Amino acid sequence: MNSNNSSWVKFMYKVVIIDDEPIIVEGLSRGVNWDAFHCLVAGTAGSGEDGLRLIRKVKPHIVFSDIRMPCMDGLTMIAAMKSEFPGTQIAILTGYRDFDYAQKAIRLGVSRFLLKPSKMDEIEEALRAMTKKLDESGWKYEQQYEPEHGQEHGQKETYPEGNGQACEGYAEDAGSGPGPILGEKLPEMEENLPESAASSYIVKNAVSYIEEHYKDKLKLSDVADQVYVSQWHLSKLMNRYLGQNFSEILNGVRISQAKELLKDPALRIGDIADEVGFLDVAHFSRVFKKTVGISANEYRNQM
């Protein structure tokens, strides 16, 4: 960029701050000399749900976030951020000395783990480390940021509070891992792609949720909500790591459960279809034969 050009703008790293304690958000926003680190606070949010919405909008280079906010599993939120924006540097703010939790967060790609209340030199050290990583990665040249009119004077995107329905449809914990049906496919994925720990975590939690709710009228959007990513992103991850789309995974879980129920001769085929989440027996029969290669009755007779 030509520095003699009147339209030249100094490069600034975008920062987003997420915390449900307004005093923390205000303290970080106003207390840090962001300009000294070539950073600009591009937005703040008071809940994890609003924070993810903000991140997808402004695509920050750096995120400071609490991970013990109501209605949101912090590790799954981190995984969602790192899976969608792998270059983003994340500093976790927490009031808990939970070192096992910290280790898991670091494996998912967190750069720094800061205990509240953090001293200014700790925050500045974290900023130095994160901006150094960004400098070395060259991401700033891929994602130049020119502050919108007014932002250089402190204006920014702000989501001060949730909408009152932030907890609806969100699990406090999306699960620690998949159940027995698809779980055996996932450790190999992590071995082969260690850099994809965040995406692996998302897929594991998605599969776990499907295995727990296969009886329900389940949609891809329901599962995506639980792991805090878009439907498109979750579908892409499922195809990449499991080689199946959402319908194939859901039907696979349902048919596996149906095979177990077929061991009971007292259960009718229609009852089994209803029990595992199919709306009508004809659809169940088609899916069962396509999946297993024989009809449900033939499968039962072979047992």
Short mmCIF file of C-alpha atoms in Angstrom, two decimals:
data_model
loop_
_atom_site.label_atom_id
_atom_site.label_comp_id
_atom_site.label_asym_id
_atom_site.label_seq_id
_atom_site.Cartn_x
_atom_site.Cartn_y
_atom_site.Cartn_z
CA MET A 1 0.00 0.00 0.00
CA ASN A 2 1.39 3.41 -0.89
CA SER A 3 1.93 5.50 2.24
CA ASN A 4 1.74 8.68 0.18
CA ASN A 5 -1.81 7.91 -0.79
CA SER A 6 -4.29 10.01 1.19
CA SER A 7 -6.54 6.93 1.58
CA TRP A 8 -3.80 4.99 3.42
CA VAL A 9 -5.01 3.60 6.76
CA LYS A 10 -2.84 2.18 9.54
CA PHE A 11 -3.37 -1.56 9.96
CA MET A 12 -5.18 -2.54 13.15
CA TYR A 13 -5.96 -5.99 14.53
CA LYS A 14 -9.65 -6.40 15.37
CA VAL A 15 -10.49 -7.42 18.94
CA VAL A 16 -13.79 -8.71 20.33
CA ILE A 17 -14.50 -8.90 24.08
CA ILE A 18 -17.17 -11.30 25.42
CA ASP A 19 -18.18 -11.38 29.08
CA ASP A 20 -21.45 -11.31 31.00
CA GLU A 21 -19.90 -8.98 33.61
CA PRO A 22 -20.16 -5.39 32.28
CA ILE A 23 -17.34 -4.23 34.56
CA ILE A 24 -14.95 -6.69 32.88
CA VAL A 25 -15.98 -5.60 29.39
CA GLU A 26 -15.67 -1.93 30.31
CA GLY A 27 -12.37 -2.44 32.10
CA LEU A 28 -10.77 -4.21 29.15
CA SER A 29 -12.23 -1.86 26.56
CA ARG A 30 -11.04 1.31 28.27
CA GLY A 31 -8.13 0.12 30.41
CA VAL A 32 -5.87 -1.40 27.75
CA ASN A 33 -3.75 0.77 25.47
CA TRP A 34 -4.93 -1.09 22.38
CA ASP A 35 -3.26 1.28 19.96
CA ALA A 36 0.16 0.34 21.35
CA PHE A 37 -0.46 -3.21 20.13
CA HIS A 38 -1.93 -2.10 16.79
CA CYS A 39 -5.33 -3.31 17.99
CA LEU A 40 -8.84 -1.88 17.93
CA VAL A 41 -11.85 -3.11 19.92
CA ALA A 42 -14.27 -3.84 17.08
CA GLY A 43 -17.09 -5.06 19.31
CA THR A 44 -18.24 -6.33 22.70
CA ALA A 45 -20.94 -8.77 23.79
CA GLY A 46 -22.56 -9.72 27.08
CA SER A 47 -23.36 -13.36 26.31
CA GLY A 48 -21.76 -16.25 24.51
CA GLU A 49 -24.59 -16.45 21.98
CA ASP A 50 -24.30 -12.75 21.10
CA GLY A 51 -20.53 -13.12 21.11
CA LEU A 52 -20.58 -15.80 18.44
CA ARG A 53 -22.97 -13.70 16.37
CA LEU A 54 -20.59 -10.76 16.69
CA ILE A 55 -17.55 -12.86 15.77
CA ARG A 56 -19.22 -14.06 12.59
CA LYS A 57 -20.05 -10.47 11.71
CA VAL A 58 -16.73 -8.72 12.33
CA LYS A 59 -14.32 -11.70 11.95
CA PRO A 60 -11.85 -10.56 14.62
CA HIS A 61 -8.18 -11.42 14.84
CA ILE A 62 -8.27 -11.64 18.65
CA VAL A 63 -11.02 -12.64 21.10
CA PHE A 64 -11.05 -12.15 24.88
CA SER A 65 -13.88 -14.27 26.28
CA ASP A 66 -15.24 -15.68 29.49
CA ILE A 67 -16.14 -19.36 29.18
CA ARG A 68 -18.35 -19.75 32.24
CA MET A 69 -21.38 -17.84 31.00
CA PRO A 70 -24.99 -18.98 31.55
CA CYS A 71 -26.49 -21.42 29.04
CA MET A 72 -23.34 -21.93 27.00
CA ASP A 73 -20.73 -24.67 27.17
CA GLY A 74 -17.45 -22.79 26.97
CA LEU A 75 -15.40 -25.54 25.37
CA THR A 76 -17.95 -26.02 22.62
CA MET A 77 -18.02 -22.26 22.04
CA ILE A 78 -14.22 -22.28 21.68
CA ALA A 79 -14.40 -25.20 19.28
CA ALA A 80 -16.97 -23.37 17.17
CA MET A 81 -14.75 -20.27 17.00
CA LYS A 82 -11.59 -22.17 16.10
CA SER A 83 -13.32 -24.42 13.59
CA GLU A 84 -14.85 -21.51 11.67
CA PHE A 85 -11.97 -19.06 12.21
CA PRO A 86 -8.81 -21.13 12.83
CA GLY A 87 -6.51 -18.11 12.64
CA THR A 88 -8.26 -16.23 15.44
CA GLN A 89 -6.25 -15.89 18.65
CA ILE A 90 -8.32 -16.56 21.78
CA ALA A 91 -7.60 -15.49 25.36
CA ILE A 92 -9.87 -17.06 27.95
CA LEU A 93 -11.02 -15.10 31.01
CA THR A 94 -12.16 -17.16 33.97
CA GLY A 95 -12.62 -16.94 37.72
CA TYR A 96 -12.01 -20.67 38.17
CA ARG A 97 -8.68 -22.44 38.76
CA ASP A 98 -9.75 -25.43 36.71
CA PHE A 99 -6.54 -26.72 35.18
CA ASP A 100 -8.14 -29.74 33.51
CA TYR A 101 -10.55 -27.36 31.81
CA ALA A 102 -7.63 -25.13 30.85
CA GLN A 103 -5.75 -28.04 29.27
CA LYS A 104 -8.79 -28.97 27.18
CA ALA A 105 -9.18 -25.36 26.07
CA ILE A 106 -5.52 -25.16 25.07
CA ARG A 107 -5.85 -28.36 23.02
CA LEU A 108 -8.71 -26.69 21.17
CA GLY A 109 -6.43 -23.81 20.23
CA VAL A 110 -6.72 -21.23 23.01
CA SER A 111 -3.64 -19.00 23.19
CA ARG A 112 -3.87 -17.72 26.77
CA PHE A 113 -5.79 -18.62 29.95
CA LEU A 114 -6.22 -15.57 32.23
CA LEU A 115 -7.58 -15.79 35.77
CA LYS A 116 -9.87 -12.99 36.94
CA PRO A 117 -8.97 -10.44 38.07
CA SER A 118 -6.01 -10.28 35.70
CA LYS A 119 -3.22 -7.78 36.16
CA MET A 120 -2.55 -5.36 33.33
CA ASP A 121 0.90 -6.83 32.69
CA GLU A 122 -0.67 -10.29 32.24
CA ILE A 123 -3.16 -8.93 29.72
CA GLU A 124 -0.43 -7.06 27.87
CA GLU A 125 1.78 -10.16 27.80
CA ALA A 126 -1.10 -12.13 26.30
CA LEU A 127 -1.62 -9.41 23.70
CA ARG A 128 2.07 -9.39 22.80
CA ALA A 129 2.05 -13.17 22.35
CA MET A 130 -1.12 -13.17 20.25
CA THR A 131 -0.13 -10.28 17.99
CA LYS A 132 3.27 -11.92 17.48
CA LYS A 133 1.55 -15.09 16.28
CA LEU A 134 -0.63 -13.05 13.96
CA ASP A 135 2.39 -11.17 12.62
CA GLU A 136 4.18 -14.45 11.94
CA SER A 137 1.14 -16.03 10.29
CA GLY A 138 0.72 -13.13 7.86
CA TRP A 139 -3.03 -13.09 8.47
CA LYS A 140 -3.06 -9.30 8.63
CA TYR A 141 -2.13 -9.17 4.96
CA GLU A 142 -5.00 -11.48 4.10
CA GLN A 143 -7.60 -9.57 6.11
CA GLN A 144 -6.89 -5.87 6.07
CA TYR A 145 -9.19 -3.87 8.28
CA GLU A 146 -10.09 -0.25 7.77
CA PRO A 147 -12.13 1.10 10.67
CA GLU A 148 -15.61 2.16 9.70
CA HIS A 149 -16.43 5.84 10.02
CA GLY A 150 -16.41 6.73 13.69
CA GLN A 151 -14.75 3.56 14.98
CA GLU A 152 -11.37 5.22 15.31
CA HIS A 153 -13.07 7.40 17.94
CA GLY A 154 -14.22 4.46 20.02
CA GLN A 155 -17.49 3.45 18.36
CA LYS A 156 -17.89 -0.29 18.00
CA GLU A 157 -20.35 -3.14 17.63
CA THR A 158 -21.99 -3.76 21.00
CA TYR A 159 -24.27 -6.55 22.21
CA PRO A 160 -24.66 -5.60 25.89
CA GLU A 161 -27.16 -8.27 26.89
CA GLY A 162 -28.81 -11.38 25.56
CA ASN A 163 -32.27 -11.21 24.02
CA GLY A 164 -33.91 -12.98 26.92
CA GLN A 165 -34.16 -16.21 24.97
CA ALA A 166 -30.47 -17.00 24.73
CA CYS A 167 -30.89 -20.23 26.70
CA GLU A 168 -33.69 -21.63 24.57
CA GLY A 169 -32.53 -24.51 22.45
CA TYR A 170 -29.02 -24.54 23.95
CA ALA A 171 -27.66 -27.29 26.16
CA GLU A 172 -25.51 -26.36 29.12
CA ASP A 173 -23.13 -29.07 27.97
CA ALA A 174 -23.27 -30.58 24.51
CA GLY A 175 -21.76 -33.83 25.78
CA SER A 176 -18.31 -35.18 26.48
CA GLY A 177 -18.15 -37.39 23.41
CA PRO A 178 -20.05 -39.69 21.08
CA GLY A 179 -21.81 -42.87 22.10
CA PRO A 180 -21.01 -46.36 20.83
CA ILE A 181 -22.62 -46.16 17.40
CA LEU A 182 -20.35 -43.74 15.54
CA GLY A 183 -17.71 -43.01 18.14
CA GLU A 184 -15.18 -45.50 16.80
CA LYS A 185 -14.70 -43.40 13.65
CA LEU A 186 -13.58 -40.27 15.47
CA PRO A 187 -10.31 -41.07 17.31
CA GLU A 188 -8.68 -41.99 14.00
CA MET A 189 -9.75 -38.62 12.63
CA GLU A 190 -7.99 -36.83 15.50
CA GLU A 191 -4.81 -38.88 15.02
CA ASN A 192 -4.59 -38.09 11.34
CA LEU A 193 -5.53 -34.42 11.66
CA PRO A 194 -4.20 -33.12 14.99
CA GLU A 195 -4.63 -29.54 13.79
CA SER A 196 -8.36 -30.15 13.54
CA ALA A 197 -9.02 -30.71 17.26
CA ALA A 198 -11.74 -28.04 17.31
CA SER A 199 -13.60 -29.54 14.36
CA SER A 200 -13.23 -33.00 15.90
CA TYR A 201 -14.74 -31.73 19.14
CA ILE A 202 -17.71 -30.27 17.27
CA VAL A 203 -18.38 -33.50 15.35
CA LYS A 204 -18.12 -35.59 18.51
CA ASN A 205 -20.64 -33.41 20.32
CA ALA A 206 -22.95 -33.37 17.30
CA VAL A 207 -22.92 -37.17 17.08
CA SER A 208 -23.45 -37.45 20.82
CA TYR A 209 -26.49 -35.18 20.60
CA ILE A 210 -27.93 -37.20 17.70
CA GLU A 211 -27.47 -40.44 19.64
CA GLU A 212 -29.29 -38.96 22.63
CA HIS A 213 -32.18 -37.42 20.63
CA TYR A 214 -32.65 -39.75 17.65
CA LYS A 215 -36.24 -40.45 18.75
CA ASP A 216 -37.17 -36.79 18.29
CA LYS A 217 -38.17 -35.02 15.09
CA LEU A 218 -34.57 -33.94 14.68
CA LYS A 219 -33.32 -31.42 12.11
CA LEU A 220 -29.79 -30.41 11.15
CA SER A 221 -30.48 -26.94 12.54
CA ASP A 222 -31.30 -28.43 15.97
CA VAL A 223 -27.92 -30.14 16.15
CA ALA A 224 -26.06 -27.11 14.77
CA ASP A 225 -27.60 -24.96 17.51
CA GLN A 226 -26.22 -27.31 20.15
CA VAL A 227 -22.64 -27.01 18.89
CA TYR A 228 -22.89 -23.28 18.06
CA VAL A 229 -22.03 -23.48 14.36
CA SER A 230 -24.05 -22.88 11.21
CA GLN A 231 -25.94 -25.70 9.49
CA TRP A 232 -23.66 -25.32 6.50
CA HIS A 233 -20.49 -25.61 8.58
CA LEU A 234 -21.72 -28.64 10.52
CA SER A 235 -22.81 -30.39 7.32
CA LYS A 236 -19.37 -29.76 5.83
CA LEU A 237 -17.63 -31.20 8.91
CA MET A 238 -19.84 -34.30 8.95
CA ASN A 239 -19.12 -35.03 5.31
CA ARG A 240 -15.40 -34.37 5.71
CA TYR A 241 -14.81 -36.47 8.82
CA LEU A 242 -17.56 -39.11 8.78
CA GLY A 243 -18.19 -39.36 5.04
CA GLN A 244 -21.94 -39.01 5.63
CA ASN A 245 -24.52 -36.26 5.58
CA PHE A 246 -26.84 -35.49 8.49
CA SER A 247 -29.72 -37.69 7.25
CA GLU A 248 -27.40 -40.66 6.75
CA ILE A 249 -25.96 -40.29 10.24
CA LEU A 250 -29.39 -39.91 11.86
CA ASN A 251 -30.83 -42.86 9.94
CA GLY A 252 -27.78 -44.95 10.82
CA VAL A 253 -28.34 -44.31 14.52
CA ARG A 254 -32.06 -45.07 14.23
CA ILE A 255 -31.51 -48.30 12.29
CA SER A 256 -28.88 -49.49 14.78
CA GLN A 257 -31.40 -49.00 17.57
CA ALA A 258 -34.11 -50.72 15.52
CA LYS A 259 -31.89 -53.79 15.06
CA GLU A 260 -31.66 -54.10 18.84
CA LEU A 261 -35.43 -53.80 19.24
CA LEU A 262 -36.03 -56.45 16.58
CA LYS A 263 -34.60 -59.00 19.02
CA ASP A 264 -37.88 -58.76 20.93
CA PRO A 265 -40.44 -60.84 18.99
CA ALA A 266 -43.30 -59.20 20.87
CA LEU A 267 -42.65 -55.84 19.23
CA ARG A 268 -44.38 -55.12 15.93
CA ILE A 269 -42.43 -53.53 13.08
CA GLY A 270 -44.67 -50.46 13.21
CA ASP A 271 -44.05 -50.01 16.93
CA ILE A 272 -40.30 -50.27 16.40
CA ALA A 273 -40.41 -47.71 13.59
CA ASP A 274 -42.25 -45.28 15.86
CA GLU A 275 -39.92 -45.97 18.79
CA VAL A 276 -36.78 -45.03 16.86
CA GLY A 277 -38.19 -41.82 15.39
CA PHE A 278 -39.70 -42.69 12.00
CA LEU A 279 -43.04 -41.06 11.26
CA ASP A 280 -44.39 -43.95 9.20
CA VAL A 281 -43.55 -47.63 8.83
CA ALA A 282 -43.18 -47.47 5.03
CA HIS A 283 -40.35 -44.94 5.30
CA PHE A 284 -38.73 -47.02 8.03
CA SER A 285 -38.91 -50.14 5.86
CA ARG A 286 -37.28 -48.39 2.90
CA VAL A 287 -34.46 -46.97 5.01
CA PHE A 288 -33.90 -50.27 6.83
CA LYS A 289 -33.57 -52.27 3.61
CA LYS A 290 -31.31 -49.64 2.04
CA THR A 291 -29.08 -49.62 5.12
CA VAL A 292 -29.01 -53.32 6.04
CA GLY A 293 -29.64 -54.91 2.64
CA ILE A 294 -32.65 -56.94 3.75
CA SER A 295 -36.07 -56.10 5.18
CA ALA A 296 -36.72 -55.76 8.90
CA ASN A 297 -38.76 -58.99 8.90
CA GLU A 298 -35.98 -60.86 7.09
CA TYR A 299 -33.45 -59.51 9.58
CA ARG A 300 -35.62 -60.67 12.50
CA ASN A 301 -36.07 -64.14 10.98
CA GLN A 302 -32.31 -64.55 10.65
CA MET A 303 -31.74 -63.90 14.36
#
